[in-house]
One Martini backbone bead per residue (centre of mass of N, CA, C, O) as a GRO file, in nm:
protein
  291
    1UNK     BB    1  -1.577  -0.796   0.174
    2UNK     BB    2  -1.480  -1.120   0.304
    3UNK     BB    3  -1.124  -1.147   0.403
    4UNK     BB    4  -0.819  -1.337   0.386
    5UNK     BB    5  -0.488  -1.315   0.440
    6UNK     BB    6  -0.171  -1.369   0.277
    7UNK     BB    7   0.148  -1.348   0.354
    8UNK     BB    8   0.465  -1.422   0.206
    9UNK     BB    9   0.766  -1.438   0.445
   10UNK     BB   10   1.008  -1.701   0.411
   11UNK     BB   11   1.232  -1.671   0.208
   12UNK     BB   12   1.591  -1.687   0.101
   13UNK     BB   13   1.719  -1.456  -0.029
   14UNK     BB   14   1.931  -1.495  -0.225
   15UNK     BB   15   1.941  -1.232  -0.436
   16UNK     BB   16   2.011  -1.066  -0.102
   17UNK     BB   17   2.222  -1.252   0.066
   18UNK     BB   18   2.032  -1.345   0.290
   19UNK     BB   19   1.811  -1.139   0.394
   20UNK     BB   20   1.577  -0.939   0.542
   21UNK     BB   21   1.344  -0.842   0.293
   22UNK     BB   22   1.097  -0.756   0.450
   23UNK     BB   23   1.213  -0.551   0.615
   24UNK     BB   24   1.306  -0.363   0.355
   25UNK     BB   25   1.325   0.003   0.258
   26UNK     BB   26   1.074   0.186   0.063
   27UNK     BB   27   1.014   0.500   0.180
   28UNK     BB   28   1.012   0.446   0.526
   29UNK     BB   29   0.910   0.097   0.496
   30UNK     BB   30   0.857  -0.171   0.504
   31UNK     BB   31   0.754  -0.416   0.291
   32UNK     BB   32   0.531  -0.574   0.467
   33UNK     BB   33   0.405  -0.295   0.549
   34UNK     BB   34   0.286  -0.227   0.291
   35UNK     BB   35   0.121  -0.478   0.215
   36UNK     BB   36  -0.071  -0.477   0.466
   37UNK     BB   37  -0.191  -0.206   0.402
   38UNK     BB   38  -0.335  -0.338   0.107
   39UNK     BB   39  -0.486  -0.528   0.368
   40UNK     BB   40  -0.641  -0.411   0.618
   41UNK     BB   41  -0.931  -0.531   0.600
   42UNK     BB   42  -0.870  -0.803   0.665
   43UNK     BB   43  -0.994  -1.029   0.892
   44UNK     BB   44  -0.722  -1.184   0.828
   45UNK     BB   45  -0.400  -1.211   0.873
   46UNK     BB   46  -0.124  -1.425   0.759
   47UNK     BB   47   0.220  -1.460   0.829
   48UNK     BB   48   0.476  -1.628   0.664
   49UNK     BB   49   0.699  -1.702   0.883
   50UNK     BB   50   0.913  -1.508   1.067
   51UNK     BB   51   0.912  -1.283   1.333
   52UNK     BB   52   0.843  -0.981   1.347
   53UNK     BB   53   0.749  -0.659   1.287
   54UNK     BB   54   0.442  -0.481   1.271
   55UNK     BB   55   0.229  -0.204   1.214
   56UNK     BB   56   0.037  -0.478   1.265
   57UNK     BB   57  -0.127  -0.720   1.342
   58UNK     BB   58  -0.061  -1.059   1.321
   59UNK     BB   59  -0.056  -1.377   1.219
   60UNK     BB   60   0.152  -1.676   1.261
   61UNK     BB   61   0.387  -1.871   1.060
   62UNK     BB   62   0.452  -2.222   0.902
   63UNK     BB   63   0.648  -2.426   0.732
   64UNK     BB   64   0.634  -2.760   0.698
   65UNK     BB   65   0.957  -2.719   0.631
   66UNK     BB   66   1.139  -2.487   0.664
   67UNK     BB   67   1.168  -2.405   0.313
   68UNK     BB   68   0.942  -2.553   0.112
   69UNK     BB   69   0.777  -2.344  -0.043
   70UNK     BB   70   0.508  -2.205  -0.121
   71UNK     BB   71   0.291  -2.446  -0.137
   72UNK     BB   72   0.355  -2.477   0.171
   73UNK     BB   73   0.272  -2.193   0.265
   74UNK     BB   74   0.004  -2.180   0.171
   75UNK     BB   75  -0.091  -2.410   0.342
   76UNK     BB   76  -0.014  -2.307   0.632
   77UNK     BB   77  -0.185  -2.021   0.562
   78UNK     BB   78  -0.474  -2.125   0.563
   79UNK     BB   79  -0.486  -2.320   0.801
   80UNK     BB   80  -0.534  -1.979   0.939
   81UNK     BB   81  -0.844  -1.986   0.791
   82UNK     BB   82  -1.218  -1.918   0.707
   83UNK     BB   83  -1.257  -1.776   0.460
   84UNK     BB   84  -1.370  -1.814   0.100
   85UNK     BB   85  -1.184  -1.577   0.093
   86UNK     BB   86  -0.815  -1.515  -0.050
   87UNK     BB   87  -0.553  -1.346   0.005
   88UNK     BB   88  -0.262  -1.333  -0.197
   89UNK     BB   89   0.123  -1.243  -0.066
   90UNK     BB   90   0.393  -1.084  -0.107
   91UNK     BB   91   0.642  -0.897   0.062
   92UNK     BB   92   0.759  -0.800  -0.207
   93UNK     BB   93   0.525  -0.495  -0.264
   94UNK     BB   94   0.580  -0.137  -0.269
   95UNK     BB   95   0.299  -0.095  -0.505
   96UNK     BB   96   0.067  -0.259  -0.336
   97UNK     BB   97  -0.274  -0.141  -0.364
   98UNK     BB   98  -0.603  -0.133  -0.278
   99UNK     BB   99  -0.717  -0.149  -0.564
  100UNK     BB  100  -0.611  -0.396  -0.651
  101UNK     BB  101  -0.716  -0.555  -0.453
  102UNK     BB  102  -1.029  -0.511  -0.533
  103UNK     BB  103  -1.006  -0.620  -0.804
  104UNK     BB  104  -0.897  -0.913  -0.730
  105UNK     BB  105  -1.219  -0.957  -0.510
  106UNK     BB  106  -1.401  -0.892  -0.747
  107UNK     BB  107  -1.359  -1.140  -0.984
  108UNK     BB  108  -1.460  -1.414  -0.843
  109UNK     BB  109  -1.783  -1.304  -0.860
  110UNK     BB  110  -1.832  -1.429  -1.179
  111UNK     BB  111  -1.610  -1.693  -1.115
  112UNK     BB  112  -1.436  -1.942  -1.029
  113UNK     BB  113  -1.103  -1.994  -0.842
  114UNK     BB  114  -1.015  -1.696  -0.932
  115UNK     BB  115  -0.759  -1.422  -0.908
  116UNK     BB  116  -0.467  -1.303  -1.141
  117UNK     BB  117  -0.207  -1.101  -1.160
  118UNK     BB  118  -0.113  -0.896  -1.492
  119UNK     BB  119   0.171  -0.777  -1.618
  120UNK     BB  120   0.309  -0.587  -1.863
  121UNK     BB  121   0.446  -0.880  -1.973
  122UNK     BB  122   0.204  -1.118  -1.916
  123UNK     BB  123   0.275  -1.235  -1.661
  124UNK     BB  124   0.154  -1.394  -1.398
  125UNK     BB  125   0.084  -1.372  -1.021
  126UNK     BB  126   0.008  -1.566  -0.747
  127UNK     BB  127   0.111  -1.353  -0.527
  128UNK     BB  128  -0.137  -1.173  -0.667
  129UNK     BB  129  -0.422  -1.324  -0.529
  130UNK     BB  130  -0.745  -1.443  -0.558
  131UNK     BB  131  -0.890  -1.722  -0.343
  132UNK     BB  132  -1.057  -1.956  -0.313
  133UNK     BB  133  -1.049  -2.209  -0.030
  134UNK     BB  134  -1.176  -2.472  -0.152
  135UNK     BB  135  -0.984  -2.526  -0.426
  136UNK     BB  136  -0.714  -2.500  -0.280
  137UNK     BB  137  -0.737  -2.731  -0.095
  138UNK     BB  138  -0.798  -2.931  -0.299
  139UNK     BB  139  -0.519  -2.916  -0.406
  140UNK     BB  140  -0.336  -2.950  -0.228
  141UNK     BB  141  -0.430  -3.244  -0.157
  142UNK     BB  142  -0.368  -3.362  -0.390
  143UNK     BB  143  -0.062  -3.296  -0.426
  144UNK     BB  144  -0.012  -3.492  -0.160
  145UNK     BB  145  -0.090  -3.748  -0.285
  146UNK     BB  146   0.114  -3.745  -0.534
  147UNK     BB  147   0.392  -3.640  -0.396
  148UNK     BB  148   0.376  -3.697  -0.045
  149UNK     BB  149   0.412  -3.361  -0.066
  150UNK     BB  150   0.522  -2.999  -0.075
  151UNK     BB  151   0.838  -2.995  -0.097
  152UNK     BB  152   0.916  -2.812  -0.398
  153UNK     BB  153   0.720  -2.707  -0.523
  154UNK     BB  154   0.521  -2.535  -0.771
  155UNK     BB  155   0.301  -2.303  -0.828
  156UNK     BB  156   0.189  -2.415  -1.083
  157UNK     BB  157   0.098  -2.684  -1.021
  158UNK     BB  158  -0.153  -2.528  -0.853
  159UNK     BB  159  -0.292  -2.318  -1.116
  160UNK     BB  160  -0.341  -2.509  -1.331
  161UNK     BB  161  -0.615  -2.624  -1.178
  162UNK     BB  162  -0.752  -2.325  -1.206
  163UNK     BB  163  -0.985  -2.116  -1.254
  164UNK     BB  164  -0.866  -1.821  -1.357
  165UNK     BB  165  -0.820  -1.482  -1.368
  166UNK     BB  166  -0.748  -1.193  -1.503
  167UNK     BB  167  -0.567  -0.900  -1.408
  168UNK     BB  168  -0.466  -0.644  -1.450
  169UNK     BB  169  -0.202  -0.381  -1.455
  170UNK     BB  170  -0.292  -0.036  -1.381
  171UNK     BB  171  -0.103  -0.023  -1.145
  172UNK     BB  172   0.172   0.149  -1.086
  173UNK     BB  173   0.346  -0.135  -1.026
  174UNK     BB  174   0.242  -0.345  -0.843
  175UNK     BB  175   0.405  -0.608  -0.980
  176UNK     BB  176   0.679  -0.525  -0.804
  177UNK     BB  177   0.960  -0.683  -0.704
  178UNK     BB  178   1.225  -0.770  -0.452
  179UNK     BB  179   1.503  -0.979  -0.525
  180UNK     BB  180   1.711  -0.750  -0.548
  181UNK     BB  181   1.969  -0.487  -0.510
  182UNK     BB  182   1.831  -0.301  -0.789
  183UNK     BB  183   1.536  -0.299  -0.724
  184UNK     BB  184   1.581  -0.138  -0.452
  185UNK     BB  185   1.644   0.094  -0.623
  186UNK     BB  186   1.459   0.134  -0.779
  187UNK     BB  187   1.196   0.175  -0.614
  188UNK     BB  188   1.334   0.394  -0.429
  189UNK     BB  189   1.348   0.613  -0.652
  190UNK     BB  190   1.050   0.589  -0.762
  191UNK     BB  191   0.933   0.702  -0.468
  192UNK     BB  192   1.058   1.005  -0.564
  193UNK     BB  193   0.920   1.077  -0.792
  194UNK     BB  194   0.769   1.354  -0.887
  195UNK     BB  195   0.516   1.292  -0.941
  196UNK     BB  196   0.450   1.067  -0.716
  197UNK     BB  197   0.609   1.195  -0.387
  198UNK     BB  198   0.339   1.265  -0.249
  199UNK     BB  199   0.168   1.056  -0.228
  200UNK     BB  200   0.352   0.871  -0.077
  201UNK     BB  201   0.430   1.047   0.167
  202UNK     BB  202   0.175   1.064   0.243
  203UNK     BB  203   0.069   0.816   0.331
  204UNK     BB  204   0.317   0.736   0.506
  205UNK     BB  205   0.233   0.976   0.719
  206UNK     BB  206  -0.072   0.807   0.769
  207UNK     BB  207   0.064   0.568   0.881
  208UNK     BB  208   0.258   0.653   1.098
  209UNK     BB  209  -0.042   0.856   1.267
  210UNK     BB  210  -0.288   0.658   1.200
  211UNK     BB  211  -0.440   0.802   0.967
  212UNK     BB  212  -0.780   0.843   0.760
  213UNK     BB  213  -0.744   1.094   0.538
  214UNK     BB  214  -0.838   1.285   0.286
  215UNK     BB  215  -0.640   1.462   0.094
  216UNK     BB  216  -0.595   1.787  -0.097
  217UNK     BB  217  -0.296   1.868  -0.255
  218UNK     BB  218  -0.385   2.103  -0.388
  219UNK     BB  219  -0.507   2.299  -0.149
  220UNK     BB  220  -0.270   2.297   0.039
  221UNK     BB  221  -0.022   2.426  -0.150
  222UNK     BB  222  -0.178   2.667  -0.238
  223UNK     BB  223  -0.186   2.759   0.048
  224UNK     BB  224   0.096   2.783   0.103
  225UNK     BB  225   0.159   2.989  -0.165
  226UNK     BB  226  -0.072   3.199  -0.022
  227UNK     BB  227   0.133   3.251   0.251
  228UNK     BB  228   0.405   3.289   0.137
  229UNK     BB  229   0.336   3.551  -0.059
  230UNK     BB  230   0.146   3.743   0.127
  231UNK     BB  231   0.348   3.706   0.405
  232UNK     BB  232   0.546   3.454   0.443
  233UNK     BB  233   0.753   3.173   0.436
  234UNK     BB  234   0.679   3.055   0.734
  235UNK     BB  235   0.395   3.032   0.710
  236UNK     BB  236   0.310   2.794   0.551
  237UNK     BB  237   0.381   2.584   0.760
  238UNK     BB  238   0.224   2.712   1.024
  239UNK     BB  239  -0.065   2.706   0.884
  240UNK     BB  240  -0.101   2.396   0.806
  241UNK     BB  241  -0.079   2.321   1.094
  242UNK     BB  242  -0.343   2.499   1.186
  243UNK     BB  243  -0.562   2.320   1.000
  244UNK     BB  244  -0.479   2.077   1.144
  245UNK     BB  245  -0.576   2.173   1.419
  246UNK     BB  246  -0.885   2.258   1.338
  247UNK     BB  247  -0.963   1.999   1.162
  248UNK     BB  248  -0.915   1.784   1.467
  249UNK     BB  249  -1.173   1.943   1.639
  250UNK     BB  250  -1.410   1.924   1.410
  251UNK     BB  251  -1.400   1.585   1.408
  252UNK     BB  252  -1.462   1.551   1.661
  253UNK     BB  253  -1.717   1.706   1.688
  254UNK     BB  254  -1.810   1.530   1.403
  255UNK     BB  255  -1.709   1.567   1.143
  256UNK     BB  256  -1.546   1.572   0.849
  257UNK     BB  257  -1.226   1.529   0.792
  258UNK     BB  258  -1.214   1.603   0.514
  259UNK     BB  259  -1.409   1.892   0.508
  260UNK     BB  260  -1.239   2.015   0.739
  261UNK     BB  261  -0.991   2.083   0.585
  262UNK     BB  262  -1.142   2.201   0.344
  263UNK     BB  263  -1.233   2.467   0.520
  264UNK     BB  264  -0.956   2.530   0.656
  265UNK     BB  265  -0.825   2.590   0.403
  266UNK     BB  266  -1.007   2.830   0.319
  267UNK     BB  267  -1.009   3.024   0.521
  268UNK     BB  268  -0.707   3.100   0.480
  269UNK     BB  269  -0.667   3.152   0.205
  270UNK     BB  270  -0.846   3.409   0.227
  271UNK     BB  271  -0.673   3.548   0.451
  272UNK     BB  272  -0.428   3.558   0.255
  273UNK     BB  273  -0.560   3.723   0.034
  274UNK     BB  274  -0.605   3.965   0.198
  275UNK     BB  275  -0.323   4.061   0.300
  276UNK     BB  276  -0.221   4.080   0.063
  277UNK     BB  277  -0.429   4.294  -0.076
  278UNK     BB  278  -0.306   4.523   0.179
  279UNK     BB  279  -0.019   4.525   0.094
  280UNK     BB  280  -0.094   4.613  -0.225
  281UNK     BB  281  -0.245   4.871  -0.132
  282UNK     BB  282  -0.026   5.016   0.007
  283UNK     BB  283   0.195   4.988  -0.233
  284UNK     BB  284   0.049   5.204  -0.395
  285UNK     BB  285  -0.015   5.459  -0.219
  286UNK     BB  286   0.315   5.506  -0.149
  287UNK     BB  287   0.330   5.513  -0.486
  288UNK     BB  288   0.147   5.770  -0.546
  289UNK     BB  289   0.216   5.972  -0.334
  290UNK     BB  290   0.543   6.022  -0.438
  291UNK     BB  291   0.400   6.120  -0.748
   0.00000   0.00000   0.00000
């Protein structure tokens, strides 16, 4: 499905003391970078704001004048796109992942104005949203005629026009922002949190090395607990190392990256398993002459 983004990165981030919002981070990336690998995918990407740094390249653009708000900036961010359908998102969305972003690219296809995300205590989200191009065009033309500019608009002025669908909030947390510096605290701690710090861990760590490839963190874990116990406890670390250099090797040559992994995982452990199998049949032999 093709699709231009907007992410909106401009606002005046009052309640974080003017802090330069997008820059900051959640564990150990940006803010503003969290958010375009949810969208990584689009054809055009463009961001509204001041020019920062960013882990992949991005058109960069500005309402006129800056600060003008919302609906002037997303009128900005239009203006550099070109696809039928858009993807909006402001910059502060450090749980916003790429399932979210496709249940709400595939919602327009049903019908309506597009889709915007609703969070778990019922509030609607425009700036988590596909919308059609054609008819948020034809609204901001409209408010622009009505009001004589866009600045300082609210965004319900510009979605109360429009047939949009509704897209639960299923994925823990997408809808999270953080406007706070207890926000911004609450997101770190919880991107830490035991059940789920493996998942993003390993994203973030894929998203560092530029791969992207299927982990299974079961069977790494499994083999590192297996060569760890078999062979000696530095072996872990070691073992997965070269697991994973088995595995960009057979990748090169053709294999599928998923595949490889899981092979050079499968063969590892099984190696591991027999020493360790060697080490306890030496010490029961060891045992028994003994006795």
């Amino acid at each position: 499905m093709t699709y231009d983004a907007i992410v909106l990165a401009g606002g005046a981030a009052r309640r974080l003391g003017g802090a330069d919002k997008p820059a900051l981070h959640v564990g150990g990336r940006a803010l503003l970078d969290r958010v375009l690998d949810a969208c990584a995918d689009a054809a055009t990407t463009v961001v509204v704001g001041d020019r920062r740094p960013t882990a992949r390249p991005v058109r960069w653009t500005r309402e006129d004048p800056p600060g003008a708000g919302p609906v002037a900036a997303l009128d900005a961010g239009l203006r550099a796109t070109t696809a039928e359908l858009v993807l909006v998102l402001s910059a502060d969305l450090p749980f916003l992942g790429r399932d979210t972003v496709a249940a709400l690219l595939r919602a327009p296809a049903a019908g309506g104005d597009g889709a915007l995300l609703r969070d778990p205590a019922g509030r609607d989200q425009p700036l988590v949203a596909a919308y059609r191009a054609e008819p948020l065009r034809r609204e901001i033309a409209l408010l622009a005629t009505e009001h004589g500019a866009l600045s300082g608009l609210p965004l319900r002025a510009l979605t109360a026009e429009l047939d949009l669908a509704k897209v639960a909030d299923s994925a823990p947390f997408a809808s999270f922002d953080c406007d706070t510096w207890e926000d911004l605290a609450v997101a770190r701690a919880r991107i830490r949190e035991h059940g789920s710090v493996l998942d993003h861990w390993i994203n973030a760590v894929k998203t560092e090395l530029d791969i992207d490839v299927a982990v299974d963190t079961k069977i790494l874990l499994d083999l590192a607990r297996d060569a760890a116990h078999g062979v000696a406890r530095p072996a872990a670390p070691l073992t997965t190392f070269l697991v994973g250099y088995a595995a960009a090797q057979a990748a090169a040559a053709g294999a599928d990256p998923a595949t490889a992994v899981a092979e050079a995982s499968r063969k590892a452990a099984e190696l591991a398993l027999r020493w360790a199998a060697e080490a306890e049949a030496e010490a029961e032999a060891r045992e028994n002459g003994s006795g």
